[in-house]
C-alpha positions as MATLAB code, in Angstrom:
seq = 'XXXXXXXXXXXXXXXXXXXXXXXXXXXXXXXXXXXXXXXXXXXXXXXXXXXXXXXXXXXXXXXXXXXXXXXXXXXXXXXXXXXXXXXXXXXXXXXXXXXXXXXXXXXXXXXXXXXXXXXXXXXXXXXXXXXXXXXXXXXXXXXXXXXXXXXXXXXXXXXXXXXXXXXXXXXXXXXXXXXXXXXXXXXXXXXXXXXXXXXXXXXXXXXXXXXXXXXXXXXXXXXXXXXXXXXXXXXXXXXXXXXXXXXXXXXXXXXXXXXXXXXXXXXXXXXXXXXXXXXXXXXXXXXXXXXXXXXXXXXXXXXXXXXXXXXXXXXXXXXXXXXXXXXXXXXXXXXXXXXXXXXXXXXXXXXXXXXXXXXXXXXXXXXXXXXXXXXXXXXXXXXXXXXXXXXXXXXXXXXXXXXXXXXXXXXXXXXXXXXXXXXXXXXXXXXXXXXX';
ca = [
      74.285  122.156   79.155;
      72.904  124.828   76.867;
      75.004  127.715   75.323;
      72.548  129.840   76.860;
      73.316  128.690   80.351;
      76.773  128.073   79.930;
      77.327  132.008   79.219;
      74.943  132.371   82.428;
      77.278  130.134   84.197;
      80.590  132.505   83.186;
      79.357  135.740   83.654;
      77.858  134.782   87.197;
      81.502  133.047   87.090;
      83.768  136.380   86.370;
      81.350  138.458   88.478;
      82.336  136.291   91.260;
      85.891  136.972   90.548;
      85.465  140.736   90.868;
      83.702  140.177   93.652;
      86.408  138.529   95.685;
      88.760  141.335   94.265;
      87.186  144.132   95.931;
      86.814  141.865   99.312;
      90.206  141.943  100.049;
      90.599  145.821   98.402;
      88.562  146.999  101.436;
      89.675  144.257  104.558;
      93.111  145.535  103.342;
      92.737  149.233  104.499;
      92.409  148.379  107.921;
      96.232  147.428  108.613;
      98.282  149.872  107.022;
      96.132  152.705  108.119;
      96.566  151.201  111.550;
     100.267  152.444  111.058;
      98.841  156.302  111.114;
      96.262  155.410  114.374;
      99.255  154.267  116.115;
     101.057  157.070  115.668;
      98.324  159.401  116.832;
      99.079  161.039  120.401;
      95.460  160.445  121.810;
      96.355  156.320  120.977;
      99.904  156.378  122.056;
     101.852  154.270  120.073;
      99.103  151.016  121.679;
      99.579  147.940  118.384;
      96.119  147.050  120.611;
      93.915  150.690  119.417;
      95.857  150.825  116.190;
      93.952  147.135  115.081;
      90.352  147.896  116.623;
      90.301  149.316  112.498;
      90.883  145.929  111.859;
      88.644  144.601  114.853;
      85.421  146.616  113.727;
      86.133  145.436  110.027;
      85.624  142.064  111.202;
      83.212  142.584  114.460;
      80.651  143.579  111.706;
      80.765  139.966  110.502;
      78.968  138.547  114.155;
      75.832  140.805  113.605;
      75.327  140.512  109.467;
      76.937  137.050  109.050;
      73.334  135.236  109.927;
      71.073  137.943  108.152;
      73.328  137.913  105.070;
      72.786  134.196  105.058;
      69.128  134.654  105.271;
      68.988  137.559  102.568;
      70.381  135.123  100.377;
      67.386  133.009  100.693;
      64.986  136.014  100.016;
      66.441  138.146   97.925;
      68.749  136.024   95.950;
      72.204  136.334   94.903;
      72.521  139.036   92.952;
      70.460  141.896   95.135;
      72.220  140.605   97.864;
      75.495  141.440   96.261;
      74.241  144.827   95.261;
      73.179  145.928   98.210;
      77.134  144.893  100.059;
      78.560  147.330   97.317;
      76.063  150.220   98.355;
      76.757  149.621  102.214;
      80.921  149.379  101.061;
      80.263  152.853   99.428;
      78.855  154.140  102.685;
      81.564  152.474  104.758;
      84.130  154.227  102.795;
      82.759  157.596  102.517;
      82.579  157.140  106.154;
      86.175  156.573  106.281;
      87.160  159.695  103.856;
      85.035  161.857  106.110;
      87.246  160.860  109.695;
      90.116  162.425  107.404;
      88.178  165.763  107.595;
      90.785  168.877  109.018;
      87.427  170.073  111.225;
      87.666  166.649  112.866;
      90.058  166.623  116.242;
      91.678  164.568  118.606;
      89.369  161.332  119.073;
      87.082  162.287  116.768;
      88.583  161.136  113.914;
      89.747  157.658  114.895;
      86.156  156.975  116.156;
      84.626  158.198  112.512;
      87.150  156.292  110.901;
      86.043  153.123  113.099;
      82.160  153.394  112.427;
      83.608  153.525  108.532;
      85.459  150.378  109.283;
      82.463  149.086  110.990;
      80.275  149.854  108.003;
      82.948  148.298  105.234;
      82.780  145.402  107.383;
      79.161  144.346  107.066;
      79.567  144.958  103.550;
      82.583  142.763  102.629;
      80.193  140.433  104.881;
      77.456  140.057  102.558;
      79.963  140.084   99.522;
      81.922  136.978  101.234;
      78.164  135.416  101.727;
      77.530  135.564   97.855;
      80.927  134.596   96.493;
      82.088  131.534   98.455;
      78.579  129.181   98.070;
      77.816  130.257   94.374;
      80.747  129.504   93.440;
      81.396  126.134   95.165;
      77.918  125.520   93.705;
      78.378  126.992   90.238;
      81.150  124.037   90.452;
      79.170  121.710   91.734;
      80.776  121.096   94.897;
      83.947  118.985   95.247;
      87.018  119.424   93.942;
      85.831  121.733   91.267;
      84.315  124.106   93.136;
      87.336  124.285   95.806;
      89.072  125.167   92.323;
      86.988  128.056   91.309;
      87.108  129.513   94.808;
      91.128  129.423   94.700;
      90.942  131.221   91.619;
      88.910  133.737   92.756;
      90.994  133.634   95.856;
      94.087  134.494   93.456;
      92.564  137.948   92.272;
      91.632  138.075   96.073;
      95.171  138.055   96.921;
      96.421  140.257   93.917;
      94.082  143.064   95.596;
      95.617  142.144   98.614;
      99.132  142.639   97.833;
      98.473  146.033   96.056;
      96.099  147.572   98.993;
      99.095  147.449  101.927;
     101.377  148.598   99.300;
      99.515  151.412   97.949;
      98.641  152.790  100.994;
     102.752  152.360  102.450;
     103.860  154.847   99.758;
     101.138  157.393   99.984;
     101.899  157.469  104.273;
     105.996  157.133  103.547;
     107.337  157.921  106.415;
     104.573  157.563  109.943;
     105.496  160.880  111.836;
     103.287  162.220  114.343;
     101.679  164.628  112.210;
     100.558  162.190  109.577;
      96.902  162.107  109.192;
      94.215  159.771  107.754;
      93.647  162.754  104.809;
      97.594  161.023  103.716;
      95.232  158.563  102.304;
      92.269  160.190  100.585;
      93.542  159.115   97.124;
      92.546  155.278   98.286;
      89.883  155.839   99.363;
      88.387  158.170   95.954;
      89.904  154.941   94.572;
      87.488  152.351   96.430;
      84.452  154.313   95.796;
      85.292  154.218   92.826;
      85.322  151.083   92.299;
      82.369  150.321   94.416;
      80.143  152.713   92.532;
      81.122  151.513   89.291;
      80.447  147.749   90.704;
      76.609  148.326   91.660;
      75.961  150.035   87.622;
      77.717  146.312   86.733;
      75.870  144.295   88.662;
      72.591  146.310   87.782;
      73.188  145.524   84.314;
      74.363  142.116   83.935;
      72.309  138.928   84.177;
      72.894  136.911   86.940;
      70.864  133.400   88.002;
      71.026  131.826   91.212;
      72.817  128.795   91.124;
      70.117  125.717   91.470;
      71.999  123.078   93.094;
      71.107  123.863   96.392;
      68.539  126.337   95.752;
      66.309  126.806   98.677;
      63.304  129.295   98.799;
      61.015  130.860  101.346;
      59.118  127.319  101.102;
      62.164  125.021  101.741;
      61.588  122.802  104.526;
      64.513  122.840  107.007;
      64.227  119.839  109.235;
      67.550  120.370  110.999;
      70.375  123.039  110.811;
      73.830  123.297  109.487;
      75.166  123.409  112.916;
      73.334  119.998  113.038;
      76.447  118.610  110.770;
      79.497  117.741  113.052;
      82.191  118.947  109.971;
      80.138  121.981  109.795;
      80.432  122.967  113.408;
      84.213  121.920  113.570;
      84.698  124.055  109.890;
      82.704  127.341  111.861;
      85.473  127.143  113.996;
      88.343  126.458  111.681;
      87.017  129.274  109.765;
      87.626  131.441  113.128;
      90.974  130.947  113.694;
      92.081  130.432  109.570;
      91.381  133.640  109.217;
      92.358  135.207  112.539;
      95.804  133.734  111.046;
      95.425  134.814  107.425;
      95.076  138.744  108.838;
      96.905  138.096  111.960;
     100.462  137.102  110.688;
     100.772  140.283  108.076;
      99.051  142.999  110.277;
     101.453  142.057  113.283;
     103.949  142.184  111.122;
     103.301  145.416  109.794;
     103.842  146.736  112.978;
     106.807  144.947  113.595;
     108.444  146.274  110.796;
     106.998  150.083  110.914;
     108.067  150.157  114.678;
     111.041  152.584  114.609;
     111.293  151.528  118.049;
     112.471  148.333  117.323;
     115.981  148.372  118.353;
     118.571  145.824  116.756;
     116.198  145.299  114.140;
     118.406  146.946  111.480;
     115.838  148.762  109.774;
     115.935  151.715  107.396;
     113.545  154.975  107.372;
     111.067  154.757  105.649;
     109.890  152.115  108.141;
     105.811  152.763  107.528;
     106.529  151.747  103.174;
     108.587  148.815  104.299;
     106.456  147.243  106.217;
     103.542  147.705  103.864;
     106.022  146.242  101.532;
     106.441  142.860  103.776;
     102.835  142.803  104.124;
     102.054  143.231  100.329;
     104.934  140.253   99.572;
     102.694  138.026  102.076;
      99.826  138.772  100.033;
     101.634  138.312   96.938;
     102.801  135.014   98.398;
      99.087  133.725   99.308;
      98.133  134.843   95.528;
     100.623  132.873   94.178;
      99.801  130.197   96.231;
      96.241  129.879   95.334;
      97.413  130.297   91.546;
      99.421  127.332   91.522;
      96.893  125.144   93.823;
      93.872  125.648   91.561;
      96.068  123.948   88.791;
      95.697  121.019   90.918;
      92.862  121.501   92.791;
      90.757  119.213   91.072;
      93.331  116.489   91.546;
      94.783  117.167   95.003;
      91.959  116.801   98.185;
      91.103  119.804  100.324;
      91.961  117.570  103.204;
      95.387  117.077  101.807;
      96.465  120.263  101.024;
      95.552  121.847  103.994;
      97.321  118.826  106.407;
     100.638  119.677  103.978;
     100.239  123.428  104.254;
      99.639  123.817  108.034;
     102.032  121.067  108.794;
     104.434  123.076  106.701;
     102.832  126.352  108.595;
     103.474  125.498  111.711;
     107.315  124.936  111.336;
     107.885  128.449  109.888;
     106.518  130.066  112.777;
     108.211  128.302  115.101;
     110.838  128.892  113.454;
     110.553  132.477  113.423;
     109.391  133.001  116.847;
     112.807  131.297  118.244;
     115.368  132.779  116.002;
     116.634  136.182  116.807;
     115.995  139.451  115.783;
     119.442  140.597  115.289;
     119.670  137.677  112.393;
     119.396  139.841  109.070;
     118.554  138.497  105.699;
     118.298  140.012  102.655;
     114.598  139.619  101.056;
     112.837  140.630   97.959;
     110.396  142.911   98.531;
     107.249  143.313   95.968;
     107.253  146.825   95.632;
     103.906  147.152   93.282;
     106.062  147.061   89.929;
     109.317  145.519   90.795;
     110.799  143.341   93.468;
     114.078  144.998   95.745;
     116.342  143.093   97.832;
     115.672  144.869  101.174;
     117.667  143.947  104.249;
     114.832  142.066  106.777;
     115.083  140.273  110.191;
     114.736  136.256  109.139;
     111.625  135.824  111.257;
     110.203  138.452  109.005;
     110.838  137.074  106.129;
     109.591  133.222  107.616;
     106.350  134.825  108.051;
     106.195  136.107  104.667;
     106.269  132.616  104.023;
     103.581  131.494  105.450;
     101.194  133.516  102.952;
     101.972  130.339  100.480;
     100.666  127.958  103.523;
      97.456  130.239  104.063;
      96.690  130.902  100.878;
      94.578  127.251  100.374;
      93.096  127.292  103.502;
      89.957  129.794  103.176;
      88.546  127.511  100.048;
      89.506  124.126  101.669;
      87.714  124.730  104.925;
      84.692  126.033  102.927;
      84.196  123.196  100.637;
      85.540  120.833  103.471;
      82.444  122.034  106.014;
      79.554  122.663  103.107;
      80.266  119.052  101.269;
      77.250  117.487  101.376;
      74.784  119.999  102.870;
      72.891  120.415  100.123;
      70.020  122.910  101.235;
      71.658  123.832  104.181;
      74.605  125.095  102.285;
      73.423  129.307  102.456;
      72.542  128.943  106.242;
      76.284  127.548  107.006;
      77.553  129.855  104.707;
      75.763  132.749  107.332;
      77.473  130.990  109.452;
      81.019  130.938  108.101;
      80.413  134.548  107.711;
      79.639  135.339  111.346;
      82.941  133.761  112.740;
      85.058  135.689  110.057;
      84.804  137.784  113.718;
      88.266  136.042  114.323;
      90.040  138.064  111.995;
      88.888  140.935  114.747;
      89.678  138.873  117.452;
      92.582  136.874  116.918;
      94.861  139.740  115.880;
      93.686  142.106  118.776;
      94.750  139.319  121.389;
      98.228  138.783  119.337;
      98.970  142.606  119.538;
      97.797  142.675  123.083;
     100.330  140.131  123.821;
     102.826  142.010  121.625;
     102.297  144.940  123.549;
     102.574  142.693  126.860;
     105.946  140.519  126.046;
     106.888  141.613  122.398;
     106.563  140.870  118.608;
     107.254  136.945  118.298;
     105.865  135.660  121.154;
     102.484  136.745  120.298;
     102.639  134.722  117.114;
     101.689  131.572  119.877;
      98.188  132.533  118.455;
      98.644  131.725  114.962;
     100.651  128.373  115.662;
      98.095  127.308  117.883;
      95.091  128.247  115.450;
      97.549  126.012  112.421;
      97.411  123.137  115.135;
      93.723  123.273  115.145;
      93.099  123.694  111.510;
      95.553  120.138  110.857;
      93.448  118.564  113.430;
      90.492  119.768  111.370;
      91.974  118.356  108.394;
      93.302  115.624  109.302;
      90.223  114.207  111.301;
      86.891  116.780  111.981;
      85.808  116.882  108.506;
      84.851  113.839  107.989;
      80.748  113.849  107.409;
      79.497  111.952  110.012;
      75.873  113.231  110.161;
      74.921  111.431  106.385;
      71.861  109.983  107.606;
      70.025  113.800  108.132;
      68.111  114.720  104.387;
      69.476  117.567  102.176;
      67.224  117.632   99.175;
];
């Protein structure tokens, strides 16, 4: 390989990086201001309304997951990247604006949800861009499951800092707290959005070649015509219906003052962003350590280990009782603090190590061996990101229904599906259909 294309290779690389950064900056938002929504009058204290913030962040995935897929195709990487960080501008801006004083009763909530909405199809094309040039940047296999953990570390770093941030500016959820308690986050991600499209405007990026396809690539099948790929669509549903299920629930759980027995301390709202950030920390850690190994250990065995391991700590938590306190250090953004927790809560916390491999293992699981097909699944992929809308809603309706920790049936069944995956749907069976 050339110098020249090397440095290609690690600037496309880095970019990347950043990319997945400010994917998880802005999916992030959606939970902790959640806290606020529920606490507005017109919603009623409903865990249901307080996620649709969440729900429209991922809805947006079923309508752009296809056409981001195909703008990849026409337009390439790069313009497809810039154009997510103009539409994530928008989305935001939207969001500042529901904060407005003018704005009453449902008026806000519903601005603030078009924002979400917005911020939604834009972390959609971002996710389209990232997750197949990288995997292709590493050539597939085990080396490009490892750059997407990497990236999935500074993913998770954002991750743990957004739930956190936004905790201590709401402090304590009253019924007067507003969505301007949170203006400073938002200057924040435009910010960072704006200053993203004048990098990506000025940096040159290539498209990846293994797997190029253009407007003249014959497609003689489709990705859903590859079993693993179909079975991987799905896994990708539920993974991450889990991955923003098992924190955001758990947000609540914790920022419910309402909770009686559950020992907790004002300050509920900053706690519970706390837990939430410590999951996040938990799944950056996680992909840290795994992309050390990555290129040694199989995506099929690290995912059978980590929802086998999964599985057990939500069972765990969902049959142990409330009243059992345990003290738990909590990541507060600079420092950790041993904060007194209910033991399911801090099981769950847990779980961000097991879900922290799973987004990158599925991904290069289901795209191994595509070959030009590998942008249309990855349309795909992005479409059913939907269950991190849908998953959560139906866990907090069932929360709302028969309480906290028996809605977390969702996420252990969706860990049972993805060790079936694992263990036996990803097998390529379909090697006889042409990818060149």
């Amino acid at each position: 390989m050339s110098n020249q294309k090397q440095n290609g290779s690690i600037i496309a690389i880095i970019t990347m990086m950043f990319l997945y950064a400010m994917i998880a900056f802005v999916t992030n938002l959606a939970a902790p201001i959640g806290v606020v929504m529920k606490n507005d009058p017109e919603v009623g204290g409903s865990n249901t309304l307080a996620m649709l913030g969440n729900f429209m962040n991922f809805f947006a995935y079923l309508f752009m997951g296809i056409p981001a897929g195909k703008m990849l195709t026409r337009i390439g990487y790069k313009k497809t990247a810039m154009i997510g960080v103009l539409v994530g501008f928008i989305g935001v801006l939207i969001q500042f604006i529901s904060g407005f004083e003018a704005l009453e009763g449902y008026s806000d909530n519903i601005i603030y949800l078009i924002g979400a909405f917005v911020s939604g199809l834009s972390v959609c094309m971002l996710n389209t861009v990232v997750n197949p040039m990288l995997n292709l940047l590493g050539g597939g296999g085990n080396r490009g499951n490892q750059l997407n953990l990497i990236g999935g570390t500074l993913n998770s770093l954002s991750g743990t800092l957004t739930p956190m941030l936004v905790g201590s500016l709401i402090g304590e959820v009253t019924k007067t707290t507003d969505f301007v308690e949170i203006n400073l986050v938002l200057y924040i991600a435009m910010t960072v959005f704006a200053a993203a499209f004048c990098v990506l405007a000025l940096i040159p990026i290539k498209d990846p070649e293994i797997g190029r396809v253009t407007s003249e690539t014959k497609f003689e099948h489709s990705a859903w015509s590859f079993r693993h790929c179909l079975l991987g669509v799905i896994a990708i549903f539920v993974y991450v219906g889990v991955e923003i299920g098992i924190p955001g629930t758990l947000n609540f759980y914790i920022a419910d003052t309402t909770e009686k027995g559950a020992g907790l301390m004002a300050n509920a709202a900053a706690i519970g962003g706390f837990v939430a950030g410590t999951y996040w920390l938990l799944m950056l850690v996680g992909r840290l350590c795994s992309s050390f190994i990555a290129d040694k250990v199989s995506s099929k065995q690290m995912m059978m280990a980590t929802t086998g391991v999964g599985m057990v700590l939500i069972l765990l938590a969902m049959f142990l009782p409330k009243t059992i306190m345990t003290s738990m250090p909590l990541f507060t953004g600079s420092t950790f603090e041993m904060t007194q927790v209910p033991i399911s809560a801090m099981l769950l916390v847990l779980c961000g190590l097991c879900t922290s491999i799973m987004w990158a293992s599925i991904f290069n699981l289901a795209t191994e061996g595509l070959g030009k097909y590998t942008a249309q699944a990855s349309g795909l992929f992005m479409m059913m990101v939907v269950g991190g809308g849908v998953l959560p809603l139906i866990q907090n309706f069932i929360a709302d229904s028969t309480g906290y920790m028996i809605s977390y049936v969702i996420p252990l069944l969706a860990m049972a599906y993805m060790f079936w995956y694992a263990a036996f749907g990803s097998k390529n069976v379909n090697q006889d259909i042409p990818v060149d």
